[in-house]
Structures are given as structure tokens and as C-alpha cells.
PDB file of C-alpha atoms and ligand atoms in Angstrom:
ATOM      1  CA  MET A   1     136.382  83.829 112.796  1.00 51.00           C
ATOM      2  CA  ALA A   2     135.253  81.451 115.624  1.00 53.00           C
ATOM      3  CA  LYS A   3     134.155  78.130 114.749  1.00 61.00           C
ATOM      4  CA  LYS A   4     130.408  77.400 115.482  1.00 68.00           C
ATOM      5  CA  ASN A   5     129.810  74.575 117.846  1.00 89.00           C
ATOM      6  CA  ILE A   6     128.097  71.612 116.214  1.00 95.00           C
ATOM      7  CA  PRO A   7     124.964  70.238 117.770  1.00 97.00           C
ATOM      8  CA  ASP A   8     124.976  66.876 118.681  1.00 97.00           C
ATOM      9  CA  ILE A   9     121.747  65.771 116.475  1.00 98.00           C
ATOM     10  CA  VAL A  10     123.922  67.370 113.262  1.00 98.00           C
ATOM     11  CA  LYS A  11     126.925  65.299 114.214  1.00 97.00           C
ATOM     12  CA  ALA A  12     124.767  62.251 114.574  1.00 98.00           C
ATOM     13  CA  VAL A  13     122.767  62.847 111.012  1.00 98.00           C
ATOM     14  CA  ARG A  14     126.039  63.332 109.451  1.00 98.00           C
ATOM     15  CA  ALA A  15     127.823  60.243 110.986  1.00 98.00           C
ATOM     16  CA  PHE A  16     125.095  57.817 109.951  1.00 97.00           C
ATOM     17  CA  THR A  17     126.106  55.433 107.179  1.00 97.00           C
ATOM     18  CA  PRO A  18     123.444  52.736 105.883  1.00 96.00           C
ATOM     19  CA  THR A  19     124.252  49.240 106.132  1.00 95.00           C
ATOM     20  CA  PRO A  20     124.320  47.963 102.739  1.00 95.00           C
ATOM     21  CA  ILE A  21     121.224  45.951 101.622  1.00 95.00           C
ATOM     22  CA  ASP A  22     122.017  42.073 101.704  1.00 95.00           C
ATOM     23  CA  TYR A  23     120.039  41.124  98.393  1.00 94.00           C
ATOM     24  CA  THR A  24     120.210  37.544  99.217  1.00 94.00           C
ATOM     25  CA  THR A  25     117.582  38.094 102.144  1.00 94.00           C
ATOM     26  CA  GLN A  26     116.663  41.451 102.039  1.00 96.00           C
ATOM     27  CA  LYS A  27     114.503  43.656  99.666  1.00 96.00           C
ATOM     28  CA  ASN A  28     114.990  47.252  98.825  1.00 97.00           C
ATOM     29  CA  ILE A  29     112.122  49.907  98.612  1.00 98.00           C
ATOM     30  CA  SER A  30     111.716  53.509  97.926  1.00 97.00           C
ATOM     31  CA  TYR A  31     108.845  55.977  97.972  1.00 97.00           C
ATOM     32  CA  SER A  32     108.737  55.825  94.211  1.00 95.00           C
ATOM     33  CA  GLN A  33     108.061  52.260  94.680  1.00 96.00           C
ATOM     34  CA  LEU A  34     104.981  52.605  97.025  1.00 96.00           C
ATOM     35  CA  SER A  35     103.767  55.378  94.556  1.00 94.00           C
ATOM     36  CA  MET A  36     103.988  53.236  91.578  1.00 93.00           C
ATOM     37  CA  PHE A  37     102.460  50.418  93.675  1.00 93.00           C
ATOM     38  CA  MET A  38      99.518  52.462  94.602  1.00 92.00           C
ATOM     39  CA  ASP A  39      99.064  53.445  91.187  1.00 89.00           C
ATOM     40  CA  CYS A  40      99.101  50.146  89.801  1.00 91.00           C
ATOM     41  CA  ALA A  41     100.761  47.062  91.501  1.00 92.00           C
ATOM     42  CA  ARG A  42     100.953  45.096  88.262  1.00 91.00           C
ATOM     43  CA  ARG A  43     103.190  47.723  87.092  1.00 92.00           C
ATOM     44  CA  TRP A  44     105.379  47.831  89.966  1.00 94.00           C
ATOM     45  CA  GLN A  45     105.585  43.957  89.959  1.00 94.00           C
ATOM     46  CA  ILE A  46     106.675  44.136  86.540  1.00 94.00           C
ATOM     47  CA  GLN A  47     109.629  46.364  87.037  1.00 96.00           C
ATOM     48  CA  TYR A  48     110.825  45.250  90.434  1.00 95.00           C
ATOM     49  CA  VAL A  49     109.873  41.644  90.292  1.00 94.00           C
ATOM     50  CA  GLU A  50     110.181  40.815  87.088  1.00 94.00           C
ATOM     51  CA  GLY A  51     112.910  43.369  86.475  1.00 95.00           C
ATOM     52  CA  ILE A  52     111.843  44.834  82.979  1.00 95.00           C
ATOM     53  CA  LYS A  53     112.942  48.653  83.458  1.00 93.00           C
ATOM     54  CA  PRO A  54     111.776  50.419  80.520  1.00 93.00           C
ATOM     55  CA  PHE A  55     113.748  53.775  79.751  1.00 94.00           C
ATOM     56  CA  THR A  56     111.791  56.460  81.304  1.00 92.00           C
ATOM     57  CA  SER A  57     114.314  59.289  81.520  1.00 96.00           C
ATOM     58  CA  SER A  58     112.997  62.778  79.772  1.00 97.00           C
ATOM     59  CA  VAL A  59     114.111  66.274  79.683  1.00 98.00           C
ATOM     60  CA  HIS A  60     112.451  66.882  82.618  1.00 97.00           C
ATOM     61  CA  THR A  61     114.249  64.145  84.779  1.00 97.00           C
ATOM     62  CA  VAL A  62     117.625  65.424  83.309  1.00 98.00           C
ATOM     63  CA  PHE A  63     116.986  68.792  83.971  1.00 98.00           C
ATOM     64  CA  GLY A  64     115.820  68.190  87.751  1.00 98.00           C
ATOM     65  CA  THR A  65     118.907  66.194  88.531  1.00 98.00           C
ATOM     66  CA  ALA A  66     120.953  68.893  87.039  1.00 98.00           C
ATOM     67  CA  LEU A  67     119.332  71.690  88.878  1.00 98.00           C
ATOM     68  CA  HIS A  68     119.185  69.415  92.076  1.00 98.00           C
ATOM     69  CA  GLU A  69     123.370  69.190  91.946  1.00 98.00           C
ATOM     70  CA  VAL A  70     123.670  73.010  91.481  1.00 98.00           C
ATOM     71  CA  LEU A  71     121.206  74.212  94.018  1.00 98.00           C
ATOM     72  CA  GLN A  72     122.230  71.779  96.622  1.00 98.00           C
ATOM     73  CA  HIS A  73     126.046  72.734  95.837  1.00 98.00           C
ATOM     74  CA  TYR A  74     125.134  76.410  96.353  1.00 98.00           C
ATOM     75  CA  LEU A  75     123.308  75.919  99.733  1.00 98.00           C
ATOM     76  CA  THR A  76     126.567  73.919 101.052  1.00 98.00           C
ATOM     77  CA  VAL A  77     128.923  76.487 100.159  1.00 98.00           C
ATOM     78  CA  MET A  78     126.432  79.099 101.597  1.00 98.00           C
ATOM     79  CA  TYR A  79     126.278  77.380 104.761  1.00 97.00           C
ATOM     80  CA  GLU A  80     130.008  76.294 104.817  1.00 96.00           C
ATOM     81  CA  LYS A  81     131.117  79.249 103.718  1.00 96.00           C
ATOM     82  CA  SER A  82     129.219  82.370 103.055  1.00 96.00           C
ATOM     83  CA  GLY A  83     126.270  83.772 100.653  1.00 96.00           C
ATOM     84  CA  THR A  84     129.056  86.070  99.022  1.00 96.00           C
ATOM     85  CA  GLU A  85     131.336  82.811  98.049  1.00 97.00           C
ATOM     86  CA  ALA A  86     128.174  81.053  96.887  1.00 98.00           C
ATOM     87  CA  ASP A  87     127.389  83.750  94.761  1.00 97.00           C
ATOM     88  CA  ARG A  88     131.057  83.504  93.138  1.00 98.00           C
ATOM     89  CA  ILE A  89     130.487  80.327  91.929  1.00 98.00           C
ATOM     90  CA  ASN A  90     130.025  80.065  88.154  1.00 98.00           C
ATOM     91  CA  THR A  91     126.532  78.654  88.279  1.00 98.00           C
ATOM     92  CA  SER A  92     125.803  78.721  84.443  1.00 98.00           C
ATOM     93  CA  ASP A  93     128.756  76.673  83.864  1.00 98.00           C
ATOM     94  CA  MET A  94     128.356  74.550  86.650  1.00 98.00           C
ATOM     95  CA  PHE A  95     124.783  73.998  85.433  1.00 98.00           C
ATOM     96  CA  GLU A  96     125.353  73.408  81.868  1.00 98.00           C
ATOM     97  CA  ASP A  97     128.035  70.810  82.698  1.00 98.00           C
ATOM     98  CA  ALA A  98     125.668  68.952  84.951  1.00 98.00           C
ATOM     99  CA  LEU A  99     123.030  68.961  82.258  1.00 98.00           C
ATOM    100  CA  ARG A 100     125.203  67.705  79.588  1.00 97.00           C
ATOM    101  CA  ASN A 101     126.709  64.884  81.757  1.00 98.00           C
ATOM    102  CA  GLU A 102     123.205  63.883  82.943  1.00 98.00           C
ATOM    103  CA  TYR A 103     122.179  63.629  79.556  1.00 98.00           C
ATOM    104  CA  LYS A 104     125.426  61.644  78.289  1.00 98.00           C
ATOM    105  CA  LYS A 105     124.609  59.479  81.032  1.00 97.00           C
ATOM    106  CA  GLN A 106     120.787  58.842  80.147  1.00 98.00           C
ATOM    107  CA  TYR A 107     121.951  58.770  76.128  1.00 97.00           C
ATOM    108  CA  VAL A 108     123.908  55.584  77.118  1.00 97.00           C
ATOM    109  CA  SER A 109     121.568  54.015  78.868  1.00 96.00           C
ATOM    110  CA  ASN A 110     118.976  54.394  76.135  1.00 96.00           C
ATOM    111  CA  LYS A 111     121.353  52.418  73.976  1.00 96.00           C
ATOM    112  CA  LYS A 112     122.960  55.660  72.439  1.00 97.00           C
ATOM    113  CA  GLN A 113     119.565  57.078  71.116  1.00 97.00           C
ATOM    114  CA  HIS A 114     118.515  60.693  71.591  1.00 97.00           C
ATOM    115  CA  PHE A 115     115.364  61.189  73.285  1.00 97.00           C
ATOM    116  CA  VAL A 116     115.722  65.219  73.489  1.00 96.00           C
ATOM    117  CA  THR A 117     116.645  67.620  70.597  1.00 96.00           C
ATOM    118  CA  PRO A 118     119.204  70.110  71.077  1.00 96.00           C
ATOM    119  CA  GLU A 119     116.517  72.932  71.133  1.00 97.00           C
ATOM    120  CA  GLN A 120     114.561  71.402  74.195  1.00 97.00           C
ATOM    121  CA  LEU A 121     117.840  71.162  75.875  1.00 97.00           C
ATOM    122  CA  ARG A 122     118.711  74.779  75.323  1.00 97.00           C
ATOM    123  CA  GLU A 123     115.368  75.847  76.479  1.00 97.00           C
ATOM    124  CA  PHE A 124     115.515  73.977  79.666  1.00 98.00           C
ATOM    125  CA  TYR A 125     119.130  75.204  79.982  1.00 98.00           C
ATOM    126  CA  ASP A 126     117.592  78.938  79.759  1.00 97.00           C
ATOM    127  CA  ASP A 127     114.877  78.149  82.423  1.00 97.00           C
ATOM    128  CA  GLY A 128     117.225  76.437  84.737  1.00 98.00           C
ATOM    129  CA  ILE A 129     119.432  79.519  84.764  1.00 97.00           C
ATOM    130  CA  ASP A 130     116.503  81.618  85.310  1.00 96.00           C
ATOM    131  CA  ILE A 131     115.722  79.756  88.376  1.00 97.00           C
ATOM    132  CA  ILE A 132     119.242  79.440  89.783  1.00 97.00           C
ATOM    133  CA  ARG A 133     119.383  83.202  89.641  1.00 96.00           C
ATOM    134  CA  ASP A 134     116.089  83.695  91.468  1.00 95.00           C
ATOM    135  CA  PHE A 135     117.114  81.323  93.987  1.00 97.00           C
ATOM    136  CA  ALA A 136     120.553  82.960  94.522  1.00 97.00           C
ATOM    137  CA  LYS A 137     118.679  86.614  94.679  1.00 96.00           C
ATOM    138  CA  ASN A 138     116.164  85.473  97.225  1.00 94.00           C
ATOM    139  CA  LYS A 139     118.003  83.004  99.178  1.00 95.00           C
ATOM    140  CA  GLY A 140     117.774  85.234 102.100  1.00 94.00           C
ATOM    141  CA  ALA A 141     113.658  84.888 102.331  1.00 94.00           C
ATOM    142  CA  HIS A 142     114.102  80.936 102.191  1.00 95.00           C
ATOM    143  CA  PHE A 143     117.266  79.900 103.912  1.00 97.00           C
ATOM    144  CA  SER A 144     118.547  81.934 107.062  1.00 95.00           C
ATOM    145  CA  LYS A 145     121.568  81.417 108.628  1.00 93.00           C
ATOM    146  CA  ARG A 146     120.504  82.873 111.978  1.00 95.00           C
ATOM    147  CA  GLY A 147     120.407  79.747 114.470  1.00 96.00           C
ATOM    148  CA  TRP A 148     120.162  77.262 111.289  1.00 97.00           C
ATOM    149  CA  HIS A 149     122.813  74.654 110.468  1.00 97.00           C
ATOM    150  CA  LEU A 150     122.795  72.660 107.171  1.00 98.00           C
ATOM    151  CA  ILE A 151     122.993  69.059 108.178  1.00 98.00           C
ATOM    152  CA  GLY A 152     123.337  68.244 104.539  1.00 98.00           C
ATOM    153  CA  CYS A 153     121.965  67.469 101.356  1.00 98.00           C
ATOM    154  CA  GLU A 154     121.104  64.037 100.256  1.00 98.00           C
ATOM    155  CA  ILE A 155     120.979  62.456 103.628  1.00 98.00           C
ATOM    156  CA  PRO A 156     120.111  58.861 103.885  1.00 98.00           C
ATOM    157  CA  VAL A 157     117.389  57.145 105.867  1.00 98.00           C
ATOM    158  CA  SER A 158     117.413  53.455 105.900  1.00 98.00           C
ATOM    159  CA  ILE A 159     115.074  51.671 108.068  1.00 97.00           C
ATOM    160  CA  ALA A 160     112.653  48.302 108.311  1.00 97.00           C
ATOM    161  CA  PRO A 161     109.189  50.022 108.406  1.00 97.00           C
ATOM    162  CA  HIS A 162     107.140  47.073 109.209  1.00 97.00           C
ATOM    163  CA  PRO A 163     107.998  45.299 112.325  1.00 96.00           C
ATOM    164  CA  GLU A 164     106.961  41.830 110.777  1.00 96.00           C
ATOM    165  CA  TYR A 165     108.644  42.333 107.555  1.00 96.00           C
ATOM    166  CA  PRO A 166     112.479  42.786 108.929  1.00 95.00           C
ATOM    167  CA  ASN A 167     113.553  41.796 105.400  1.00 95.00           C
ATOM    168  CA  VAL A 168     112.048  44.688 103.876  1.00 97.00           C
ATOM    169  CA  ILE A 169     114.330  47.844 103.933  1.00 98.00           C
ATOM    170  CA  PHE A 170     113.148  51.463 103.251  1.00 98.00           C
ATOM    171  CA  ASN A 171     115.987  53.433 101.648  1.00 98.00           C
ATOM    172  CA  GLY A 172     115.802  57.302 100.593  1.00 97.00           C
ATOM    173  CA  PHE A 173     117.849  60.328 100.210  1.00 98.00           C
ATOM    174  CA  LEU A 174     116.332  63.522 102.108  1.00 98.00           C
ATOM    175  CA  ASP A 175     117.324  66.606  99.385  1.00 98.00           C
ATOM    176  CA  VAL A 176     118.020  69.123 102.120  1.00 98.00           C
ATOM    177  CA  VAL A 177     117.858  68.836 106.058  1.00 98.00           C
ATOM    178  CA  MET A 178     118.206  71.909 108.337  1.00 98.00           C
ATOM    179  CA  TYR A 179     118.643  72.222 111.829  1.00 98.00           C
ATOM    180  CA  HIS A 180     117.300  75.258 113.934  1.00 98.00           C
ATOM    181  CA  GLU A 181     119.220  75.231 117.014  1.00 97.00           C
ATOM    182  CA  PRO A 182     117.191  77.688 119.312  1.00 97.00           C
ATOM    183  CA  THR A 183     114.237  75.989 118.630  1.00 98.00           C
ATOM    184  CA  ASN A 184     115.489  72.399 118.328  1.00 98.00           C
ATOM    185  CA  THR A 185     113.782  71.666 114.895  1.00 98.00           C
ATOM    186  CA  ILE A 186     114.602  69.912 112.015  1.00 98.00           C
ATOM    187  CA  LYS A 187     113.328  70.750 108.465  1.00 98.00           C
ATOM    188  CA  ILE A 188     113.067  68.525 105.638  1.00 98.00           C
ATOM    189  CA  ILE A 189     113.347  69.908 102.318  1.00 98.00           C
ATOM    190  CA  ASP A 190     112.406  68.198  98.942  1.00 98.00           C
ATOM    191  CA  ILE A 191     113.187  69.825  95.755  1.00 98.00           C
ATOM    192  CA  LYS A 192     110.866  69.810  92.765  1.00 98.00           C
ATOM    193  CA  SER A 193     111.074  71.080  89.455  1.00 97.00           C
ATOM    194  CA  SER A 194     107.489  72.046  88.081  1.00 97.00           C
ATOM    195  CA  THR A 195     106.643  73.719  84.586  1.00 96.00           C
ATOM    196  CA  ARG A 196     104.067  76.059  86.142  1.00 95.00           C
ATOM    197  CA  GLY A 197     104.408  75.273  89.902  1.00 96.00           C
ATOM    198  CA  TRP A 198     101.630  72.830  91.567  1.00 97.00           C
ATOM    199  CA  SER A 199      97.936  73.622  91.423  1.00 96.00           C
ATOM    200  CA  ASP A 200      95.621  72.968  94.343  1.00 97.00           C
ATOM    201  CA  LYS A 201      94.631  69.777  92.768  1.00 95.00           C
ATOM    202  CA  GLU A 202      98.161  68.523  92.717  1.00 95.00           C
ATOM    203  CA  LYS A 203      98.558  69.703  96.427  1.00 97.00           C
ATOM    204  CA  LYS A 204      95.808  67.727  97.506  1.00 96.00           C
ATOM    205  CA  LYS A 205      97.298  64.414  95.973  1.00 94.00           C
ATOM    206  CA  GLU A 206      97.937  62.485  98.977  1.00 94.00           C
ATOM    207  CA  ALA A 207     100.211  60.227  97.716  1.00 93.00           C
ATOM    208  CA  LYS A 208     102.566  62.977  96.709  1.00 96.00           C
ATOM    209  CA  GLN A 209     102.499  64.021 100.202  1.00 98.00           C
ATOM    210  CA  PHE A 210     103.172  60.981 101.707  1.00 98.00           C
ATOM    211  CA  GLN A 211     106.848  61.207 100.501  1.00 98.00           C
ATOM    212  CA  LEU A 212     107.621  63.897 102.781  1.00 98.00           C
ATOM    213  CA  ILE A 213     105.601  62.701 105.451  1.00 98.00           C
ATOM    214  CA  LEU A 214     107.003  59.310 105.448  1.00 98.00           C
ATOM    215  CA  TYR A 215     110.450  60.807 105.551  1.00 98.00           C
ATOM    216  CA  LYS A 216     109.660  62.764 108.667  1.00 98.00           C
ATOM    217  CA  HIS A 217     108.666  59.665 110.587  1.00 98.00           C
ATOM    218  CA  PHE A 218     111.461  57.702 109.430  1.00 98.00           C
ATOM    219  CA  PHE A 219     113.716  60.457 110.253  1.00 98.00           C
ATOM    220  CA  SER A 220     112.415  60.805 113.596  1.00 98.00           C
ATOM    221  CA  THR A 221     112.778  57.102 114.261  1.00 98.00           C
ATOM    222  CA  GLN A 222     115.861  56.565 112.664  1.00 97.00           C
ATOM    223  CA  PHE A 223     117.543  59.627 114.941  1.00 98.00           C
ATOM    224  CA  ASN A 224     115.318  59.253 117.844  1.00 98.00           C
ATOM    225  CA  PHE A 225     114.209  62.850 117.429  1.00 98.00           C
ATOM    226  CA  PRO A 226     110.909  64.290 118.407  1.00 98.00           C
ATOM    227  CA  ILE A 227     108.508  64.159 115.609  1.00 98.00           C
ATOM    228  CA  ASP A 228     106.775  67.009 116.562  1.00 98.00           C
ATOM    229  CA  ASN A 229     109.666  69.276 116.171  1.00 98.00           C
ATOM    230  CA  ILE A 230     110.396  68.162 112.158  1.00 98.00           C
ATOM    231  CA  GLU A 231     108.961  70.670 109.605  1.00 98.00           C
ATOM    232  CA  ILE A 232     108.506  69.118 105.975  1.00 98.00           C
ATOM    233  CA  GLU A 233     108.385  71.261 103.054  1.00 98.00           C
ATOM    234  CA  PHE A 234     108.173  71.138  99.001  1.00 98.00           C
ATOM    235  CA  PHE A 235     110.422  73.828  97.547  1.00 98.00           C
ATOM    236  CA  ILE A 236     109.039  73.909  94.115  1.00 98.00           C
ATOM    237  CA  VAL A 237     111.005  75.887  91.376  1.00 97.00           C
ATOM    238  CA  LYS A 238     109.126  76.701  88.507  1.00 97.00           C
ATOM    239  CA  ARG A 239     110.639  76.894  84.791  1.00 97.00           C
ATOM    240  CA  LYS A 240     107.835  79.252  83.690  1.00 95.00           C
ATOM    241  CA  VAL A 241     106.378  82.393  85.279  1.00 93.00           C
ATOM    242  CA  PRO A 242     104.224  84.530  83.205  1.00 84.00           C
ATOM    243  CA  GLU A 243     105.987  87.492  81.894  1.00 79.00           C
ATOM    244  CA  GLU A 244     102.966  89.935  81.703  1.00 75.00           C
ATOM    245  CA  SER A 245     101.108  89.856  85.037  1.00 72.00           C
ATOM    246  CA  ASP A 246      99.167  92.318  87.170  1.00 74.00           C
ATOM    247  CA  PHE A 247     100.862  91.364  90.234  1.00 77.00           C
ATOM    248  CA  PRO A 248     104.664  89.548  90.470  1.00 76.00           C
ATOM    249  CA  ILE A 249     104.456  85.808  90.285  1.00 80.00           C
ATOM    250  CA  LYS A 250     107.221  84.029  92.351  1.00 90.00           C
ATOM    251  CA  ARG A 251     109.234  81.346  90.809  1.00 94.00           C
ATOM    252  CA  ILE A 252     109.661  79.321  93.958  1.00 96.00           C
ATOM    253  CA  GLN A 253     106.542  77.897  95.345  1.00 97.00           C
ATOM    254  CA  ILE A 254     106.835  76.356  98.914  1.00 97.00           C
ATOM    255  CA  PHE A 255     104.150  73.845 100.051  1.00 98.00           C
ATOM    256  CA  LYS A 256     104.034  72.388 103.711  1.00 98.00           C
ATOM    257  CA  PRO A 257     101.565  69.601 103.662  1.00 98.00           C
ATOM    258  CA  ALA A 258      99.871  68.907 107.085  1.00 97.00           C
ATOM    259  CA  SER A 259     101.738  65.843 108.702  1.00 98.00           C
ATOM    260  CA  GLY A 260     100.092  65.632 111.868  1.00 98.00           C
ATOM    261  CA  LYS A 261      99.290  62.512 113.813  1.00 97.00           C
ATOM    262  CA  THR A 262      96.634  61.524 111.268  1.00 98.00           C
ATOM    263  CA  LYS A 263      98.442  62.116 108.325  1.00 98.00           C
ATOM    264  CA  VAL A 264     101.526  60.259 109.765  1.00 98.00           C
ATOM    265  CA  LYS A 265      99.289  57.398 110.555  1.00 98.00           C
ATOM    266  CA  LYS A 266      97.903  57.677 106.836  1.00 98.00           C
ATOM    267  CA  ALA A 267     100.931  57.487 105.201  1.00 98.00           C
ATOM    268  CA  VAL A 268     102.356  54.713 107.295  1.00 98.00           C
ATOM    269  CA  THR A 269      99.291  52.517 106.671  1.00 98.00           C
ATOM    270  CA  ALA A 270      99.812  53.121 103.336  1.00 97.00           C
ATOM    271  CA  MET A 271     103.362  51.749 103.746  1.00 98.00           C
ATOM    272  CA  ASN A 272     102.281  48.682 105.461  1.00 97.00           C
ATOM    273  CA  ASN A 273      99.758  47.763 102.742  1.00 96.00           C
ATOM    274  CA  PHE A 274     102.377  48.205 100.321  1.00 96.00           C
ATOM    275  CA  ILE A 275     104.399  45.557 102.131  1.00 97.00           C
ATOM    276  CA  GLU A 276     101.853  43.202 103.302  1.00 96.00           C
ATOM    277  CA  LEU A 277     100.385  42.919  99.895  1.00 95.00           C
ATOM    278  CA  ALA A 278     103.673  42.708  97.931  1.00 96.00           C
ATOM    279  CA  PHE A 279     106.156  40.942 100.254  1.00 96.00           C
ATOM    280  CA  SER A 280     106.105  37.726 102.169  1.00 92.00           C
ATOM    281  CA  THR A 281     108.837  37.342 104.590  1.00 88.00           C
ATOM    282  CA  THR A 282     111.122  35.754 102.445  1.00 88.00           C
ATOM    283  CA  GLY A 283     110.298  36.960  99.158  1.00 90.00           C
ATOM    284  CA  TYR A 284     107.289  38.382  96.925  1.00 92.00           C
ATOM    285  CA  ASN A 285     103.539  38.054  96.777  1.00 90.00           C
ATOM    286  CA  GLN A 286     101.546  37.732  93.418  1.00 86.00           C
ATOM    287  CA  VAL A 287      99.779  41.209  93.063  1.00 85.00           C
ATOM    288  CA  GLN A 288      96.869  42.316  90.664  1.00 78.00           C
ATOM    289  CA  HIS A 289      96.734  45.187  88.198  1.00 74.00           C
ATOM    290  CA  SER A 290      95.036  48.322  90.099  1.00 76.00           C
ATOM    291  CA  TYR A 291      94.444  50.590  87.185  1.00 70.00           C
ATOM    292  CA  ASN A 292      91.511  50.317  84.909  1.00 66.00           C
ATOM    293  CA  VAL A 293      92.492  50.446  81.416  1.00 64.00           C
ATOM    294  CA  GLY A 294      92.469  53.949  80.377  1.00 62.00           C
ATOM    295  CA  ASP A 295      92.721  55.447  83.639  1.00 73.00           C
ATOM    296  CA  GLY A 296      96.469  56.404  84.267  1.00 81.00           C
ATOM    297  CA  CYS A 297      97.437  53.386  81.774  1.00 87.00           C
ATOM    298  CA  LYS A 298      98.132  55.851  78.843  1.00 85.00           C
ATOM    299  CA  TRP A 299     101.289  57.125  80.850  1.00 86.00           C
ATOM    300  CA  CYS A 300     102.627  53.764  81.383  1.00 91.00           C
ATOM    301  CA  PRO A 301     105.224  52.336  79.502  1.00 92.00           C
ATOM    302  CA  PHE A 302     103.658  48.819  79.473  1.00 93.00           C
ATOM    303  CA  HIS A 303     100.453  49.876  78.039  1.00 90.00           C
ATOM    304  CA  LYS A 304      99.591  47.423  75.273  1.00 89.00           C
ATOM    305  CA  VAL A 305     102.862  45.848  75.588  1.00 90.00           C
ATOM    306  CA  HIS A 306     102.893  41.804  76.192  1.00 89.00           C
ATOM    307  CA  HIS A 307     104.049  42.495  79.930  1.00 90.00           C
ATOM    308  CA  CYS A 308     100.791  43.769  80.721  1.00 90.00           C
ATOM    309  CA  GLU A 309      98.037  40.990  80.310  1.00 87.00           C
ATOM    310  CA  LYS A 310      95.307  43.465  80.940  1.00 85.00           C
ATOM    311  CA  THR A 311      95.723  46.155  78.233  1.00 86.00           C
ATOM    312  CA  TYR A 312      97.717  43.859  75.876  1.00 85.00           C
ATOM    313  CA  ASN A 313      94.739  42.438  74.172  1.00 78.00           C
ATOM    314  CA  SER A 314      92.022  45.188  75.281  1.00 74.00           C
TER     315      SER A 314
HETATM  316  S1  SF4 B   1      99.198  49.292  81.387  1.00 51.07           S
HETATM  317 FE1  SF4 B   1      98.007  49.874  82.801  1.00 51.07          FE
HETATM  318  S2  SF4 B   1      97.309  47.926  83.892  1.00 51.07           S
HETATM  319 FE2  SF4 B   1      98.850  47.708  82.677  1.00 51.07          FE
HETATM  320  S3  SF4 B   1     100.417  47.677  84.140  1.00 51.07           S
HETATM  321 FE3  SF4 B   1     100.524  49.811  82.987  1.00 51.07          FE
HETATM  322  S4  SF4 B   1      99.289  50.738  84.628  1.00 51.07           S
HETATM  323 FE4  SF4 B   1      99.032  48.571  85.232  1.00 51.07          FE
END
């Protein structure tokens, strides 16, 4: 079989290796830091400046990591070899191993304390298998090989977002990046696992959308690729779909947030505000609590813990 010519942009993205952070002079930031800061600046400060990292893994995060691994491997085989070859992968065994390994890793970082019951793990395993089967069955509807290249999975972006703060470096990994050669279009996909999919309310949360909008902006800057030729997509896989319904409910939900100039500007402004408020050109600034007690605080690991002055005595 004749080998496909690899387009220049595909080669350039694959060849990119980020420069390691120099922690003596630079600060590393990520989308999850921005998201946390937007919720509560003090929580961000406790975790990232004071270095108090509570254990926050759960069955959901373990499941998400294991599922990413399998779906990304399946896609890689599908594009590098064939769909038939991808279907030959023993995804059940692979998912079981990935789930076990990730759980073991988190169990060790939780000082060898279990945080999930065997029944929960079993339920999530079964859900994962249903998702993987559905994904394999419907791969053609979401991933075409006609004109498309899989650039790769876990593609790094590493960039100083704010020109006046060259010491603050954003690092992120893009779940799946595709290139459509006939239209010179890049597609950035973020895989999310969810119990029943995203509701309209969830889709409207701008802070959630900012993740992919920022990835689009940073990818365009990093690879000098026209931003108007970049699509973004949340690829949401649902653990539960109703068995009895008058019409078939899909297990895969696609959400493409608007990402035109206005949205990109909003996301970039949010990122710049974060950097300006939290950092100086040599270190950190002091920041304030952003939540009113009881608002989002109930989900915070520092709620009523002495690190959080605001809720500790309330
Ligand atoms: S408990 Fe509330 S105010 Fe305190 S750090 Fe957490 S989110 Fe912020």
C-alpha cells in the first residue's frame, strides 16, 4: 500500500517538544488553574502557592483517565493501521488494566487508603465497556479517514500567554488533534466523560468553554496556523443512557462551543486577568477569596479547614 504524504503542519506539530519549565524563574499554569482561580482565587492560592494539595481523586477521575487511554489508543491504531485492526484490540482487557493501574496509583497517593468500593469500580468498568463498544461501532460517524489525518493524542501546547509576563508559561495537552487536508482545517477534540451528558446549563458555562477556546488560540499562535481554520469540539461520552425511551438516546454527545473573535477575546481576557492578579513578573501576588461562603464552598476541600480563613470560623 502506498504511504500517504504527511502534510507539513502534521509534521510540525508532531515534532514540537516544549521547553521544560525552569522553576527557578518561571511559573507553570494550566487551564484547570484558571478554572479554579475563577471560582475562588484563595483556593487556587492555597493549592498552587502554599502547595497544600488535598487528595481529590475519585472514581470519576480514575474512570476518565483510563477511558482516555483506551479511546486514544483505539484511534491511533485506527488511523495508523486500520479500523479493522483497531477492532481487534482487546479493549476490555486494556480498559480493565488501565482502570486498575490508575486506581493503584491514586490509592498510593492517598496514603494507601481506599477511596472507591469494589462495587463502584465494577459499575464504572461495565459503563466503560459499554462506551468503548458504542465508540467502536459508531467510529465512522465521528472519525472519518477520508482526507483526515490524526496528528496525535496528548499534543502539547506551551506558551507565555501574557506579553508582559514572560515568566508565566501555560502548558496543556490536547486530547486529540486532527487535520483535514482538503480544507486545511485543524480539529481539536477534548474527550469528557459524564454520567448523563451535558445539559444546556452546563454547555452555557463560559469557564468550561474557555478550555477549548484557549487551546484553539494557543495552538494557532504556537504553530502559526490560521485561527479561522481551527474547529473545536467537546466529545462527551455518557456512562448512563436510559434503557427505555421512545427514541434512541445516543451515548456520544458532541458540543462545539462558539469560538469566534468575541469568544476568543473573552477567554484571553480571563487568562490575562488571572495572570495579572495572581502573578508579578518575579513571583506571586496576594489574592482574595472569591466565593461567598456556602456558594461553591461546599465542594472545596478547604471548606471549614484552617487554611481557609473565611470558612474556618463561620
Ligand atoms: S472554602 Fe470557599 S472561600 Fe474557602 S478556599 Fe474553598 S472555595 Fe474559597
